[in-house]
Amino acid sequence: MGDYQRMKIPKPLQNLIDHLESLPGIGPKTAQRLAFNLLFFPEDNIKNFAKALLEIKTKLSLCETCKNITDSSICSICSDESKNHSLIAVVSSPLDVVALQKADFKGVYHVLHGVIDPLNGYGPEDIFIKELIFRIQDSTIDNFEIIMATNTSMEGESTALYIQKELKNISGKNIKVTRIARGLPVGGDIEFADNITLSQALSGRSEI
Amino acid sequence: MGDYQRMKIPKPLQNLIDHLESLPGIGPKTAQRLAFNLLFFPEDNIKNFAKALLEIKTKLSLCETCKNITDSSICSICSDESKNHSLIAVVSSPLDVVALQKADFKGVYHVLHGVIDPLNGYGPEDIFIKELIFRIQDSTIDNFEIIMATNTSMEGESTALYIQKELKNISGKNIKVTRIARGLPVGGDIEFADNITLSQALSGRSEI
């Protein structure tokens, strides 16, 4: 900040630079370049941009069923009858839903909004695990496959393990819990794969 | 856009993604990541961000003297008495002012807001050249050094050349026109320098 002061950037412009810089992955140089560019956008564009920003707070909420981002009480995926509602992918963020939708996943989702991460103060009660349990208990469906699609990081793995145990406690339902496969990414080189990925790719091998 | 539709991103969120994607250097993936992150910003942050966006249109204008971005009629650099007002750096964009201020330039600026670029339909009348001529003619100062600090691209060079000729036509003033040095960047390798830079670095050599 002190550095900018010396450059005498007008206050309203500096304000915008600061807001842009607060975005993840946007550094001071990029924030500055973006702000100077925005200066020369047509006024209508800027007004609509500001409106779009405000509307993500006023028009969006979490789906009552799966906790994904939605502009209605039940999201478009949960209300899609062509989806297999007995197949639920449990993911940690709404961005994971976008990725799995692109991969043409046929089931529905449950968005945890985080992972269990005790070192950073996040316990099981801080993410939507309870809501997943209730959702399954209250469902009219009896046979479920729950795919744990959390990241393959340590926190993702332990979150998957924790939820798997919780799901086992549900009575009156037939629940199969699975984990997305770990292995070499498509197009990946064996030479450059790390030990753990490679050993999991080996143990997860399938007949061809 | 069609791709997003298939992913069923709610309209208000898609709107914000589109606006972010219209920024220079922000691709679809980054825009999506930024928008999803903004969803979880506190409401006050979002409101202030939107306000900051709107204020660059309502609170900022071009300095009457140098055409730099300012929040008053005359910018803070033009009204700074410690600056050498007989030394004017002619630059193509407000970002160049920021760069030269960081390099501790002691003079003042004239911002052209573009370069002469006939291929893209920009002629001398589309940038603030006339205003530079009037500014010098109307000044109480008689001796000027005008540093042409436009980019060293073809358009930057021809803009510098054009303005230099225009400045020669001003009568009653003693005007020295200079061009920023072209040569190797500090820390640059001779091995990797291009021919033109290298030949200009040679012809611009100075005694040590």
PDB file of N, CA, C and O in Angstrom, chain B residues 63-105:
ATOM      1  N   CYS B  63      -7.050  14.442 -16.062  1.00  0.00           N
ATOM      2  CA  CYS B  63      -6.451  15.714 -15.643  1.00  0.00           C
ATOM      3  C   CYS B  63      -6.522  16.707 -16.804  1.00  0.00           C
ATOM      4  O   CYS B  63      -6.202  16.360 -17.944  1.00  0.00           O
ATOM      5  N   GLU B  64      -6.953  17.926 -16.521  1.00  0.00           N
ATOM      6  CA  GLU B  64      -7.088  18.934 -17.574  1.00  0.00           C
ATOM      7  C   GLU B  64      -5.761  19.228 -18.261  1.00  0.00           C
ATOM      8  O   GLU B  64      -5.720  19.570 -19.432  1.00  0.00           O
ATOM      9  N   THR B  65      -4.666  19.087 -17.515  1.00  0.00           N
ATOM     10  CA  THR B  65      -3.357  19.409 -18.067  1.00  0.00           C
ATOM     11  C   THR B  65      -2.718  18.219 -18.792  1.00  0.00           C
ATOM     12  O   THR B  65      -2.379  18.314 -19.964  1.00  0.00           O
ATOM     13  N   CYS B  66      -2.592  17.092 -18.083  1.00  0.00           N
ATOM     14  CA  CYS B  66      -1.768  16.000 -18.634  1.00  0.00           C
ATOM     15  C   CYS B  66      -2.570  14.791 -19.094  1.00  0.00           C
ATOM     16  O   CYS B  66      -1.998  13.849 -19.627  1.00  0.00           O
ATOM     17  N   LYS B  67      -3.906  14.786 -18.859  1.00  0.00           N
ATOM     18  CA  LYS B  67      -4.797  13.689 -19.262  1.00  0.00           C
ATOM     19  C   LYS B  67      -4.565  12.387 -18.498  1.00  0.00           C
ATOM     20  O   LYS B  67      -5.040  11.321 -18.917  1.00  0.00           O
ATOM     21  N   ASN B  68      -3.818  12.462 -17.388  1.00  0.00           N
ATOM     22  CA  ASN B  68      -3.698  11.296 -16.525  1.00  0.00           C
ATOM     23  C   ASN B  68      -5.012  11.128 -15.751  1.00  0.00           C
ATOM     24  O   ASN B  68      -5.811  12.055 -15.666  1.00  0.00           O
ATOM     25  N   ILE B  69      -5.231   9.932 -15.184  1.00  0.00           N
ATOM     26  CA  ILE B  69      -6.436   9.674 -14.382  1.00  0.00           C
ATOM     27  C   ILE B  69      -6.337  10.462 -13.076  1.00  0.00           C
ATOM     28  O   ILE B  69      -5.308  10.430 -12.411  1.00  0.00           O
ATOM     29  N   THR B  70      -7.415  11.124 -12.679  1.00  0.00           N
ATOM     30  CA  THR B  70      -7.375  11.919 -11.453  1.00  0.00           C
ATOM     31  C   THR B  70      -8.750  12.005 -10.812  1.00  0.00           C
ATOM     32  O   THR B  70      -9.765  11.782 -11.470  1.00  0.00           O
ATOM     33  N   ASP B  71      -8.778  12.315  -9.515  1.00  0.00           N
ATOM     34  CA  ASP B  71     -10.057  12.525  -8.839  1.00  0.00           C
ATOM     35  C   ASP B  71     -10.300  14.005  -8.572  1.00  0.00           C
ATOM     36  O   ASP B  71     -11.193  14.377  -7.818  1.00  0.00           O
ATOM     37  N   SER B  72      -9.465  14.878  -9.166  1.00  0.00           N
ATOM     38  CA  SER B  72      -9.721  16.323  -9.092  1.00  0.00           C
ATOM     39  C   SER B  72      -9.510  16.883 -10.505  1.00  0.00           C
ATOM     40  O   SER B  72      -9.183  16.139 -11.419  1.00  0.00           O
ATOM     41  N   SER B  73      -9.682  18.191 -10.715  1.00  0.00           N
ATOM     42  CA  SER B  73      -9.570  18.685 -12.088  1.00  0.00           C
ATOM     43  C   SER B  73      -8.117  18.666 -12.588  1.00  0.00           C
ATOM     44  O   SER B  73      -7.861  18.398 -13.756  1.00  0.00           O
ATOM     45  N   ILE B  74      -7.183  18.948 -11.672  1.00  0.00           N
ATOM     46  CA  ILE B  74      -5.754  18.849 -12.011  1.00  0.00           C
ATOM     47  C   ILE B  74      -5.159  17.731 -11.156  1.00  0.00           C
ATOM     48  O   ILE B  74      -5.384  17.683  -9.948  1.00  0.00           O
ATOM     49  N   CYS B  75      -4.401  16.817 -11.767  1.00  0.00           N
ATOM     50  CA  CYS B  75      -3.935  15.647 -11.021  1.00  0.00           C
ATOM     51  C   CYS B  75      -2.860  16.016 -10.013  1.00  0.00           C
ATOM     52  O   CYS B  75      -2.284  17.108 -10.056  1.00  0.00           O
ATOM     53  N   SER B  76      -2.577  15.074  -9.104  1.00  0.00           N
ATOM     54  CA  SER B  76      -1.639  15.357  -8.010  1.00  0.00           C
ATOM     55  C   SER B  76      -0.215  15.563  -8.519  1.00  0.00           C
ATOM     56  O   SER B  76       0.581  16.249  -7.890  1.00  0.00           O
ATOM     57  N   ILE B  77       0.110  14.990  -9.668  1.00  0.00           N
ATOM     58  CA  ILE B  77       1.467  15.172 -10.215  1.00  0.00           C
ATOM     59  C   ILE B  77       1.596  16.568 -10.822  1.00  0.00           C
ATOM     60  O   ILE B  77       2.567  17.280 -10.574  1.00  0.00           O
ATOM     61  N   CYS B  78       0.584  16.987 -11.597  1.00  0.00           N
ATOM     62  CA  CYS B  78       0.636  18.310 -12.223  1.00  0.00           C
ATOM     63  C   CYS B  78       0.601  19.427 -11.170  1.00  0.00           C
ATOM     64  O   CYS B  78       1.114  20.516 -11.413  1.00  0.00           O
ATOM     65  N   SER B  79      -0.010  19.172 -10.011  1.00  0.00           N
ATOM     66  CA  SER B  79      -0.067  20.226  -8.994  1.00  0.00           C
ATOM     67  C   SER B  79       1.062  20.092  -7.969  1.00  0.00           C
ATOM     68  O   SER B  79       1.100  20.811  -6.982  1.00  0.00           O
ATOM     69  N   ASP B  80       2.002  19.189  -8.237  1.00  0.00           N
ATOM     70  CA  ASP B  80       3.129  18.970  -7.322  1.00  0.00           C
ATOM     71  C   ASP B  80       4.259  19.946  -7.681  1.00  0.00           C
ATOM     72  O   ASP B  80       4.881  19.851  -8.735  1.00  0.00           O
ATOM     73  N   GLU B  81       4.540  20.884  -6.758  1.00  0.00           N
ATOM     74  CA  GLU B  81       5.535  21.921  -7.067  1.00  0.00           C
ATOM     75  C   GLU B  81       6.962  21.405  -7.035  1.00  0.00           C
ATOM     76  O   GLU B  81       7.871  22.071  -7.526  1.00  0.00           O
ATOM     77  N   SER B  82       7.174  20.231  -6.443  1.00  0.00           N
ATOM     78  CA  SER B  82       8.537  19.704  -6.399  1.00  0.00           C
ATOM     79  C   SER B  82       8.935  19.048  -7.728  1.00  0.00           C
ATOM     80  O   SER B  82      10.074  18.664  -7.932  1.00  0.00           O
ATOM     81  N   LYS B  83       7.967  18.905  -8.644  1.00  0.00           N
ATOM     82  CA  LYS B  83       8.255  18.307  -9.940  1.00  0.00           C
ATOM     83  C   LYS B  83       8.842  19.357 -10.891  1.00  0.00           C
ATOM     84  O   LYS B  83       8.538  20.543 -10.794  1.00  0.00           O
ATOM     85  N   ASN B  84       9.657  18.902 -11.830  1.00  0.00           N
ATOM     86  CA  ASN B  84      10.213  19.788 -12.852  1.00  0.00           C
ATOM     87  C   ASN B  84       9.213  19.893 -14.009  1.00  0.00           C
ATOM     88  O   ASN B  84       9.105  18.989 -14.832  1.00  0.00           O
ATOM     89  N   HIS B  85       8.498  21.025 -14.075  1.00  0.00           N
ATOM     90  CA  HIS B  85       7.415  21.154 -15.047  1.00  0.00           C
ATOM     91  C   HIS B  85       7.890  21.496 -16.462  1.00  0.00           C
ATOM     92  O   HIS B  85       7.080  21.591 -17.375  1.00  0.00           O
ATOM     93  N   SER B  86       9.210  21.671 -16.626  1.00  0.00           N
ATOM     94  CA  SER B  86       9.715  21.919 -17.981  1.00  0.00           C
ATOM     95  C   SER B  86      10.174  20.606 -18.622  1.00  0.00           C
ATOM     96  O   SER B  86      10.633  20.583 -19.759  1.00  0.00           O
ATOM     97  N   LEU B  87      10.056  19.524 -17.863  1.00  0.00           N
ATOM     98  CA  LEU B  87      10.455  18.202 -18.342  1.00  0.00           C
ATOM     99  C   LEU B  87       9.202  17.325 -18.436  1.00  0.00           C
ATOM    100  O   LEU B  87       8.610  16.967 -17.424  1.00  0.00           O
ATOM    101  N   ILE B  88       8.766  17.042 -19.672  1.00  0.00           N
ATOM    102  CA  ILE B  88       7.518  16.293 -19.856  1.00  0.00           C
ATOM    103  C   ILE B  88       7.783  14.946 -20.527  1.00  0.00           C
ATOM    104  O   ILE B  88       8.381  14.901 -21.608  1.00  0.00           O
ATOM    105  N   ALA B  89       7.362  13.865 -19.872  1.00  0.00           N
ATOM    106  CA  ALA B  89       7.447  12.556 -20.509  1.00  0.00           C
ATOM    107  C   ALA B  89       6.117  12.272 -21.206  1.00  0.00           C
ATOM    108  O   ALA B  89       5.065  12.290 -20.576  1.00  0.00           O
ATOM    109  N   VAL B  90       6.188  12.025 -22.516  1.00  0.00           N
ATOM    110  CA  VAL B  90       4.970  11.716 -23.281  1.00  0.00           C
ATOM    111  C   VAL B  90       4.799  10.196 -23.296  1.00  0.00           C
ATOM    112  O   VAL B  90       5.664   9.472 -23.799  1.00  0.00           O
ATOM    113  N   VAL B  91       3.703   9.703 -22.710  1.00  0.00           N
ATOM    114  CA  VAL B  91       3.477   8.258 -22.610  1.00  0.00           C
ATOM    115  C   VAL B  91       2.141   7.895 -23.251  1.00  0.00           C
ATOM    116  O   VAL B  91       1.286   8.759 -23.455  1.00  0.00           O
ATOM    117  N   SER B  92       1.958   6.610 -23.546  1.00  0.00           N
ATOM    118  CA  SER B  92       0.711   6.246 -24.221  1.00  0.00           C
ATOM    119  C   SER B  92      -0.404   5.872 -23.249  1.00  0.00           C
ATOM    120  O   SER B  92      -1.572   5.968 -23.588  1.00  0.00           O
ATOM    121  N   SER B  93      -0.066   5.458 -22.014  1.00  0.00           N
ATOM    122  CA  SER B  93      -1.142   5.032 -21.099  1.00  0.00           C
ATOM    123  C   SER B  93      -0.873   5.426 -19.658  1.00  0.00           C
ATOM    124  O   SER B  93       0.293   5.618 -19.268  1.00  0.00           O
ATOM    125  N   PRO B  94      -1.930   5.535 -18.840  1.00  0.00           N
ATOM    126  CA  PRO B  94      -1.748   5.891 -17.435  1.00  0.00           C
ATOM    127  C   PRO B  94      -0.864   4.890 -16.682  1.00  0.00           C
ATOM    128  O   PRO B  94      -0.212   5.246 -15.708  1.00  0.00           O
ATOM    129  N   LEU B  95      -0.847   3.633 -17.138  1.00  0.00           N
ATOM    130  CA  LEU B  95       0.003   2.632 -16.481  1.00  0.00           C
ATOM    131  C   LEU B  95       1.489   2.968 -16.643  1.00  0.00           C
ATOM    132  O   LEU B  95       2.298   2.636 -15.792  1.00  0.00           O
ATOM    133  N   ASP B  96       1.829   3.650 -17.764  1.00  0.00           N
ATOM    134  CA  ASP B  96       3.213   4.049 -17.982  1.00  0.00           C
ATOM    135  C   ASP B  96       3.624   5.114 -16.974  1.00  0.00           C
ATOM    136  O   ASP B  96       4.784   5.188 -16.556  1.00  0.00           O
ATOM    137  N   VAL B  97       2.647   5.945 -16.564  1.00  0.00           N
ATOM    138  CA  VAL B  97       2.925   6.953 -15.534  1.00  0.00           C
ATOM    139  C   VAL B  97       3.310   6.253 -14.235  1.00  0.00           C
ATOM    140  O   VAL B  97       4.301   6.613 -13.587  1.00  0.00           O
ATOM    141  N   VAL B  98       2.539   5.221 -13.883  1.00  0.00           N
ATOM    142  CA  VAL B  98       2.833   4.471 -12.662  1.00  0.00           C
ATOM    143  C   VAL B  98       4.252   3.901 -12.717  1.00  0.00           C
ATOM    144  O   VAL B  98       5.019   4.008 -11.762  1.00  0.00           O
ATOM    145  N   ALA B  99       4.614   3.332 -13.872  1.00  0.00           N
ATOM    146  CA  ALA B  99       5.948   2.735 -14.027  1.00  0.00           C
ATOM    147  C   ALA B  99       7.044   3.786 -13.898  1.00  0.00           C
ATOM    148  O   ALA B  99       8.037   3.587 -13.195  1.00  0.00           O
ATOM    149  N   LEU B 100       6.864   4.939 -14.560  1.00  0.00           N
ATOM    150  CA  LEU B 100       7.901   5.986 -14.509  1.00  0.00           C
ATOM    151  C   LEU B 100       7.977   6.624 -13.121  1.00  0.00           C
ATOM    152  O   LEU B 100       9.065   7.003 -12.669  1.00  0.00           O
ATOM    153  N   GLN B 101       6.833   6.730 -12.432  1.00  0.00           N
ATOM    154  CA  GLN B 101       6.849   7.249 -11.061  1.00  0.00           C
ATOM    155  C   GLN B 101       7.668   6.335 -10.154  1.00  0.00           C
ATOM    156  O   GLN B 101       8.420   6.806  -9.312  1.00  0.00           O
ATOM    157  N   LYS B 102       7.528   5.031 -10.386  1.00  0.00           N
ATOM    158  CA  LYS B 102       8.307   4.070  -9.595  1.00  0.00           C
ATOM    159  C   LYS B 102       9.789   4.225  -9.869  1.00  0.00           C
ATOM    160  O   LYS B 102      10.622   3.953  -9.018  1.00  0.00           O
ATOM    161  N   ALA B 103      10.145   4.622 -11.121  1.00  0.00           N
ATOM    162  CA  ALA B 103      11.540   4.804 -11.502  1.00  0.00           C
ATOM    163  C   ALA B 103      12.034   6.181 -11.071  1.00  0.00           C
ATOM    164  O   ALA B 103      13.114   6.605 -11.473  1.00  0.00           O
ATOM    165  N   ASP B 104      11.218   6.883 -10.251  1.00  0.00           N
ATOM    166  CA  ASP B 104      11.603   8.184  -9.672  1.00  0.00           C
ATOM    167  C   ASP B 104      11.864   9.261 -10.713  1.00  0.00           C
ATOM    168  O   ASP B 104      12.791  10.069 -10.569  1.00  0.00           O
ATOM    169  N   PHE B 105      11.062   9.296 -11.740  1.00  0.00           N
ATOM    170  CA  PHE B 105      11.163  10.347 -12.758  1.00  0.00           C
ATOM    171  C   PHE B 105      10.815  11.693 -12.125  1.00  0.00           C
ATOM    172  O   PHE B 105       9.829  11.792 -11.390  1.00  0.00           O
TER     173      PHE B 105
END
